Short mmCIF file of C-alpha atoms and ligand atoms in Angstrom, two decimals:
data_model
loop_
_atom_site.label_atom_id
_atom_site.label_comp_id
_atom_site.label_asym_id
_atom_site.label_seq_id
_atom_site.Cartn_x
_atom_site.Cartn_y
_atom_site.Cartn_z
CA UNK A 1 8.16 26.59 -2.73
CA UNK A 2 8.51 23.35 -5.16
CA UNK A 3 8.74 23.91 -8.78
CA UNK A 4 8.82 20.58 -10.42
CA UNK A 5 8.72 19.24 -14.56
CA UNK A 6 8.22 15.65 -13.85
CA UNK A 7 5.00 15.27 -11.47
CA UNK A 8 7.45 12.22 -9.42
CA UNK A 9 9.98 15.16 -8.63
CA UNK A 10 6.80 15.88 -5.71
CA UNK A 11 6.12 14.08 -2.68
CA UNK A 12 5.25 15.04 1.16
CA UNK A 13 7.48 13.02 3.53
CA UNK A 14 6.86 14.86 6.71
CA UNK A 15 3.10 14.80 7.76
CA UNK A 16 2.02 12.75 10.68
CA UNK A 17 -1.29 13.09 12.02
CA UNK A 18 -0.99 12.31 16.00
CA UNK A 19 -4.16 9.76 16.48
CA UNK A 20 -3.84 10.03 20.10
CA UNK A 21 -7.01 13.00 20.58
CA UNK A 22 -8.59 11.26 17.36
CA UNK A 23 -8.40 7.21 18.21
CA UNK A 24 -7.05 7.87 21.73
CA UNK A 25 -4.07 5.84 20.14
CA UNK A 26 -0.64 6.84 21.04
CA UNK A 27 0.34 6.98 17.48
CA UNK A 28 1.80 8.79 14.53
CA UNK A 29 0.37 8.16 11.23
CA UNK A 30 2.95 8.97 8.54
CA UNK A 31 0.63 10.26 5.70
CA UNK A 32 2.46 8.73 2.35
CA UNK A 33 -0.92 9.62 -0.03
CA UNK A 34 0.22 13.61 -0.74
CA UNK A 35 1.96 13.22 -4.12
CA UNK A 36 0.57 12.94 -7.55
CA UNK A 37 0.42 9.16 -7.40
CA UNK A 38 -1.53 9.39 -4.18
CA UNK A 39 0.43 6.72 -2.49
CA UNK A 40 3.50 5.40 -1.35
CA UNK A 41 4.08 3.20 -4.39
CA UNK A 42 5.22 6.40 -6.14
CA UNK A 43 8.65 6.05 -4.49
CA UNK A 44 9.04 2.39 -5.22
CA UNK A 45 8.14 3.35 -8.98
CA UNK A 46 10.50 5.78 -9.19
CA UNK A 47 13.24 3.71 -8.08
CA UNK A 48 12.77 1.20 -10.30
CA UNK A 49 12.09 2.89 -13.40
CA UNK A 50 15.03 4.95 -12.59
CA UNK A 51 17.63 1.67 -12.02
CA UNK A 52 16.01 0.09 -15.20
CA UNK A 53 17.27 2.90 -17.65
CA UNK A 54 20.65 2.93 -15.16
CA UNK A 55 20.95 -0.58 -16.34
CA UNK A 56 19.82 -0.15 -20.01
CA UNK A 57 16.84 -1.91 -19.66
CA UNK A 58 14.47 0.56 -20.40
CA UNK A 59 15.03 2.45 -23.58
CA UNK A 60 12.91 4.54 -25.73
CA UNK A 61 10.40 2.89 -27.22
CA UNK A 62 10.11 0.60 -24.11
CA UNK A 63 6.72 -1.17 -22.93
CA UNK A 64 6.55 -1.37 -19.18
CA UNK A 65 4.36 -4.45 -17.97
CA UNK A 66 3.21 -4.63 -14.45
CA UNK A 67 1.08 -6.29 -12.05
CA UNK A 68 -0.57 -3.95 -9.56
CA UNK A 69 -3.37 -4.18 -7.31
CA UNK A 70 -3.94 -0.52 -7.99
CA UNK A 71 -1.37 1.98 -6.39
CA UNK A 72 2.14 0.57 -8.43
CA UNK A 73 0.00 0.79 -11.66
CA UNK A 74 -0.87 4.48 -11.00
CA UNK A 75 2.31 5.52 -9.50
CA UNK A 76 4.00 3.87 -12.82
CA UNK A 77 1.18 4.99 -15.27
CA UNK A 78 2.45 8.63 -14.63
CA UNK A 79 5.97 7.71 -14.81
CA UNK A 80 5.79 6.35 -18.27
CA UNK A 81 3.71 9.15 -19.22
CA UNK A 82 6.12 11.75 -18.12
CA UNK A 83 9.15 9.43 -19.50
CA UNK A 84 7.55 8.22 -22.46
CA UNK A 85 7.08 4.82 -21.82
CA UNK A 86 3.82 2.86 -23.26
CA UNK A 87 2.55 0.99 -19.63
CA UNK A 88 0.07 -1.67 -19.19
CA UNK A 89 -1.04 -2.60 -16.23
CA UNK A 90 -2.47 -6.10 -15.39
CA UNK A 91 -4.73 -6.29 -12.10
CA UNK A 92 -7.80 -8.04 -11.19
CA UNK A 93 -11.36 -7.03 -10.15
CA UNK A 94 -10.75 -6.16 -6.98
CA UNK A 95 -8.75 -2.90 -8.30
CA UNK A 96 -10.80 -0.20 -7.51
CA UNK A 97 -12.89 1.31 -10.60
CA UNK A 98 -11.25 4.67 -9.44
CA UNK A 99 -7.77 3.28 -9.65
CA UNK A 100 -8.48 1.69 -13.06
CA UNK A 101 -9.90 4.85 -14.46
CA UNK A 102 -6.83 6.96 -12.89
CA UNK A 103 -4.47 5.10 -15.16
CA UNK A 104 -6.34 5.15 -18.20
CA UNK A 105 -6.49 8.56 -17.83
CA UNK A 106 -2.36 8.80 -17.24
CA UNK A 107 -3.09 6.93 -20.82
CA UNK A 108 -2.00 3.58 -19.66
CA UNK A 109 -3.68 0.09 -21.00
CA UNK A 110 -5.34 -2.04 -17.94
CA UNK A 111 -6.18 -5.64 -18.20
CA UNK A 112 -8.38 -7.33 -15.88
CA UNK A 113 -7.53 -10.85 -15.04
CA UNK A 114 -10.82 -12.46 -13.73
CA UNK A 115 -9.31 -15.94 -13.07
CA UNK A 116 -8.01 -17.11 -9.59
CA UNK A 117 -5.09 -18.90 -8.80
CA UNK A 118 -4.81 -22.19 -6.70
CA UNK A 119 -4.84 -19.84 -3.08
CA UNK A 120 -8.63 -18.44 -4.13
CA UNK A 121 -6.59 -15.05 -4.97
CA UNK A 122 -5.29 -13.59 -8.21
CA UNK A 123 -2.15 -12.82 -7.55
CA UNK A 124 -0.15 -16.01 -9.41
CA UNK A 125 -2.66 -15.48 -12.17
CA UNK A 126 -1.67 -12.33 -12.90
CA UNK A 127 2.42 -12.89 -12.72
CA UNK A 128 1.57 -16.04 -14.95
CA UNK A 129 0.38 -13.57 -17.46
CA UNK A 130 2.87 -10.55 -17.03
CA UNK A 131 5.20 -12.87 -17.76
CA UNK A 132 4.08 -14.27 -20.87
CA UNK A 133 3.69 -10.91 -22.25
CA UNK A 134 6.88 -9.97 -21.17
CA UNK A 135 8.62 -13.16 -22.81
CA UNK A 136 6.16 -12.48 -26.02
CA UNK A 137 6.44 -8.93 -27.06
CA UNK A 138 9.81 -7.27 -27.90
CA UNK A 139 10.49 -4.53 -26.07
CA UNK A 140 8.12 -5.49 -22.99
CA UNK A 141 9.82 -4.97 -19.74
CA UNK A 142 8.49 -6.45 -16.27
CA UNK A 143 9.98 -4.22 -13.39
CA UNK A 144 9.05 -7.18 -10.68
CA UNK A 145 7.94 -5.30 -8.02
CA UNK A 146 7.36 -8.81 -6.04
CA UNK A 147 10.98 -9.49 -6.39
CA UNK A 148 12.80 -5.98 -7.53
CA UNK A 149 15.25 -4.86 -4.83
CA UNK A 150 15.35 -1.58 -5.77
CA UNK A 151 11.44 -2.09 -4.50
CA UNK A 152 12.42 -2.15 -0.86
CA UNK A 153 15.59 0.12 -1.52
CA UNK A 154 13.32 3.09 -2.13
CA UNK A 155 12.46 2.68 1.16
CA UNK A 156 15.85 2.12 2.80
CA UNK A 157 17.05 5.70 1.28
CA UNK A 158 13.71 7.56 1.51
CA UNK A 159 10.93 6.45 4.34
CA UNK A 160 13.02 5.13 7.01
CA UNK A 161 15.39 8.14 7.01
CA UNK A 162 12.61 10.37 6.78
CA UNK A 163 10.80 8.79 9.79
CA UNK A 164 14.12 8.85 11.59
CA UNK A 165 14.76 12.05 11.08
CA UNK A 166 11.40 13.41 12.87
CA UNK A 167 11.64 10.90 15.43
CA UNK A 168 15.35 9.88 16.74
CA UNK A 169 13.70 8.24 19.92
CA UNK A 170 11.35 6.04 17.81
CA UNK A 171 10.53 2.65 19.35
CA UNK A 172 7.81 1.20 17.37
CA UNK A 173 7.13 1.10 13.63
CA UNK A 174 3.92 -0.24 12.49
CA UNK A 175 4.43 -1.51 8.58
CA UNK A 176 1.54 -3.28 6.04
CA UNK A 177 2.71 -5.79 4.16
CA UNK A 178 1.72 -5.88 0.42
CA UNK A 179 5.04 -6.68 -1.51
CA UNK A 180 6.64 -5.91 1.62
CA UNK A 181 8.98 -3.15 -0.22
CA UNK A 182 7.84 -0.73 2.62
CA UNK A 183 8.54 -3.01 5.07
CA UNK A 184 11.93 -4.37 4.20
CA UNK A 185 13.32 -1.29 3.63
CA UNK A 186 12.31 0.64 6.89
CA UNK A 187 13.21 -2.43 8.72
CA UNK A 188 16.39 -3.13 7.00
CA UNK A 189 17.40 0.60 7.72
CA UNK A 190 16.71 0.77 11.64
CA UNK A 191 18.85 -2.75 11.83
CA UNK A 192 21.36 -1.99 9.70
CA UNK A 193 21.50 1.45 11.07
CA UNK A 194 21.65 0.04 15.00
CA UNK A 195 18.90 2.00 16.07
CA UNK A 196 16.49 -0.19 18.59
CA UNK A 197 13.27 0.57 16.84
CA UNK A 198 10.66 -2.93 17.22
CA UNK A 199 9.38 -3.24 14.00
CA UNK A 200 5.99 -4.57 13.58
CA UNK A 201 4.49 -6.13 10.18
CA UNK A 202 0.56 -5.60 10.06
CA UNK A 203 -1.06 -8.16 7.54
CA UNK A 204 -4.63 -9.19 6.39
CA UNK A 205 -6.18 -12.17 7.51
CA UNK A 206 -6.39 -14.47 4.64
CA UNK A 207 -2.91 -13.07 3.14
CA UNK A 208 0.07 -16.01 3.22
CA UNK A 209 2.60 -13.57 3.23
CA UNK A 210 3.64 -14.45 6.86
CA UNK A 211 2.78 -18.09 6.33
CA UNK A 212 -1.17 -17.87 7.13
CA UNK A 213 -3.89 -19.80 5.33
CA UNK A 214 -5.48 -18.19 2.17
CA UNK A 215 -9.16 -16.51 2.70
CA UNK A 216 -11.20 -14.13 0.70
CA UNK A 217 -10.23 -10.82 0.73
CA UNK A 218 -12.03 -7.50 -0.45
CA UNK A 219 -10.09 -4.36 0.02
CA UNK A 220 -6.93 -4.24 -2.15
CA UNK A 221 -3.09 -3.15 -0.96
CA UNK A 222 -2.39 -5.21 2.07
CA UNK A 223 -2.11 -9.24 1.83
CA UNK A 224 -1.06 -11.36 -0.80
CA UNK A 225 -2.41 -14.54 -2.12
CA UNK A 226 1.64 -16.36 -2.95
CA UNK A 227 4.31 -15.05 -0.90
CA UNK A 228 6.47 -11.85 -2.09
CA UNK A 229 9.61 -12.90 -2.69
CA UNK A 230 11.04 -9.96 -0.68
CA UNK A 231 9.82 -10.38 3.11
CA UNK A 232 12.52 -11.59 5.05
CA UNK A 233 11.14 -12.35 8.42
CA UNK A 234 14.47 -12.25 10.39
CA UNK A 235 14.63 -8.32 9.68
CA UNK A 236 10.37 -8.30 11.66
CA UNK A 237 9.85 -8.60 14.96
CA UNK A 238 6.29 -9.34 15.39
CA UNK A 239 3.02 -9.78 12.84
CA UNK A 240 -0.44 -8.44 13.54
CA UNK A 241 -2.94 -10.07 11.30
CA UNK A 242 -6.21 -7.65 11.13
CA UNK A 243 -9.53 -8.83 10.10
CA UNK A 244 -11.01 -6.71 7.21
CA UNK A 245 -14.27 -5.84 9.05
CA UNK A 246 -11.77 -4.00 11.53
CA UNK A 247 -9.93 -2.53 8.62
CA UNK A 248 -13.24 -1.47 7.76
CA UNK A 249 -14.27 -0.19 11.25
CA UNK A 250 -11.44 1.72 11.39
CA UNK A 251 -11.32 3.72 8.71
CA UNK A 252 -14.82 4.70 9.46
CA UNK A 253 -13.92 5.68 12.87
CA UNK A 254 -11.01 7.74 10.97
CA UNK A 255 -13.56 9.50 8.33
CA UNK A 256 -15.55 10.33 11.12
CA UNK A 257 -13.20 12.39 12.23
CA UNK A 258 -12.18 13.93 8.84
CA UNK A 259 -9.24 11.72 7.65
CA UNK A 260 -10.32 9.90 4.90
CA UNK A 261 -7.86 7.24 4.91
CA UNK A 262 -7.50 4.24 2.34
CA UNK A 263 -8.24 0.45 3.25
CA UNK A 264 -5.03 -0.37 4.31
CA UNK A 265 -4.31 2.42 6.26
CA UNK A 266 -7.77 1.11 8.18
CA UNK A 267 -5.68 -2.04 8.87
CA UNK A 268 -2.38 -0.77 9.94
CA UNK A 269 -4.15 1.89 12.56
CA UNK A 270 -6.23 -1.06 13.93
CA UNK A 271 -3.55 -4.23 14.10
CA UNK A 272 -1.19 -0.88 15.88
CA UNK A 273 -3.65 0.16 18.47
CA UNK A 274 -4.59 -3.50 19.16
CA UNK A 275 -0.66 -4.45 19.69
CA UNK A 276 -0.26 -1.21 21.39
CA UNK A 277 -2.70 -2.26 23.96
CA UNK A 278 -1.70 -5.76 24.64
CA UNK A 279 2.43 -4.84 24.75
CA UNK A 280 2.15 -1.33 26.76
CA UNK A 281 -1.05 -1.32 28.38
CA UNK A 282 -1.47 2.47 29.80
CA UNK A 283 2.06 3.41 28.38
CA UNK A 284 3.10 5.42 25.53
CA UNK A 285 5.66 4.42 23.45
CA UNK A 286 7.20 6.72 20.58
CA UNK A 287 4.91 4.96 17.72
CA UNK A 288 5.00 5.61 14.20
CA UNK A 289 2.35 3.80 12.09
CA UNK A 290 2.95 4.45 7.92
CA UNK A 291 -0.65 5.07 6.13
CA UNK A 292 -0.04 3.84 2.69
CA UNK A 293 -2.51 6.30 0.48
CA UNK A 294 -5.67 7.99 1.10
CA UNK A 295 -9.73 7.13 0.83
CA UNK A 296 -10.61 8.94 -2.70
CA UNK A 297 -10.25 6.16 -4.44
CA UNK A 298 -12.03 3.60 -2.37
CA UNK A 299 -15.60 5.77 -2.26
CA UNK A 300 -17.26 2.89 -4.61
CA UNK A 301 -16.11 0.32 -1.70
CA UNK A 302 -15.17 0.29 1.66
CA UNK A 303 -17.08 4.25 2.01
CA UNK A 304 -19.58 2.32 -0.43
CA UNK A 305 -23.11 1.46 1.65
CA UNK A 306 -23.80 -0.46 -1.33
CA UNK A 307 -20.59 -2.79 -1.59
CA UNK A 308 -20.78 -2.66 2.17
CA UNK A 309 -24.24 -4.28 2.25
CA UNK A 310 -23.42 -6.59 -0.11
CA UNK A 311 -20.06 -7.85 1.00
CA UNK A 312 -20.11 -7.33 4.61
CA UNK A 313 -23.79 -6.95 5.53
CA UNK A 314 -23.60 -7.44 9.53
CA UNK A 315 -20.73 -4.31 9.16
CA UNK A 316 -23.09 -2.64 7.11
CA UNK A 317 -25.65 -2.29 9.77
CA UNK A 318 -23.47 -1.50 12.47
CA UNK A 319 -21.72 1.17 10.80
CA UNK A 320 -25.05 3.24 9.69
CA UNK A 321 -24.04 5.19 7.28
CA UNK A 322 -26.00 8.61 6.14
CA UNK A 323 -27.49 7.95 3.14
CA UNK A 324 -27.48 10.43 0.26
CA UNK A 325 -30.26 13.30 0.20
CA UNK A 326 -32.18 13.21 -2.91
CA UNK A 327 -33.87 16.46 -3.14
CA UNK A 328 -36.44 17.41 -5.57
CA UNK A 329 -36.21 21.12 -7.32
C1 PLP B 1 -2.74 0.81 -0.80
C2 PLP B 1 -2.06 0.35 -0.46
N1 PLP B 1 -1.17 -0.08 0.95
C3 PLP B 1 -0.24 -0.85 1.12
C4 PLP B 1 0.58 -1.47 0.15
C5 PLP B 1 1.89 -2.39 0.35
O1 PLP B 1 2.98 -1.81 0.37
P1 PLP B 1 4.21 -2.70 -0.07
O2 PLP B 1 3.82 -3.09 -1.33
O3 PLP B 1 5.64 -1.72 0.07
O4 PLP B 1 4.52 -4.07 1.04
C6 PLP B 1 0.14 -1.76 -0.99
C7 PLP B 1 0.84 -1.91 -2.31
O5 PLP B 1 0.42 -2.00 -3.13
C8 PLP B 1 -0.62 -0.42 -1.70
O6 PLP B 1 -1.21 0.00 -2.44
#
């Protein structure tokens, strides 16, 4: 029975969904959403804060400032609350309203940057704002998840060994790419431990991380509008790009079986299913994919009919979501 005194002490690291009976896909899905932050980003947040405290960068009275599309911000909000720091999260209009409410409920200040960068995304604008804040205000500490090695180290020492323990014969690992912290930590672990695991990065169409052209993206979490400093393609065996329509089709296929996952899980599972069908037709290699979070914070977007109609009208028709029954009393 785990008994904890800080929210970041608890994390389920050994839960997998077998997608064979669910989606007819030979894939085990590692669920990273069962902790108080509700996502894989708790590990990176905890590791970056612990290192900054060790290095004497974060001290009593410090303010943490960070750019986040939502999940790292939520994780930092609860750690900042636990450790007694002020936290300012810089995000953009694509951040789920539920994520912003969660951060505020945890005592964080949320600032939304709404002017786009040269690539038509928000990342550069967010980072410019965070940099200026960190430079101009005394006691402000920018952890910089895009370049902080403790981001990938959290997965090198946590996520990857946990997968290795459960699947000693692992053949293929699919990891979604945002900052690429999860991807680089896992890829480095399996390479440096001499394990013959094919590492497949899964990214969104319209992300520039692996050299694609920038395009409109609506689902937060995966993908970037400027290349993250952490990415090192020499550790990555293959890259799959997934269209957001396939992301949304896949999360709805999962929810129709009772598994309510977040958007980037749809991206990773869709990319993995297509990659496995192309590379291992009719076969079942030992394959794992990482599900970064769960679906509740996406109820206003990818699970909401009006949002789908506004942003993906053909798909909204195709999915035929059941409407709410308003019953008179
Ligand atoms: C929902 C979700 N999926 C995937 C990722 C990507 O993880 P990473 O930054 O380790 O590449 C993030 C990161 O913010 C996320 O919030």
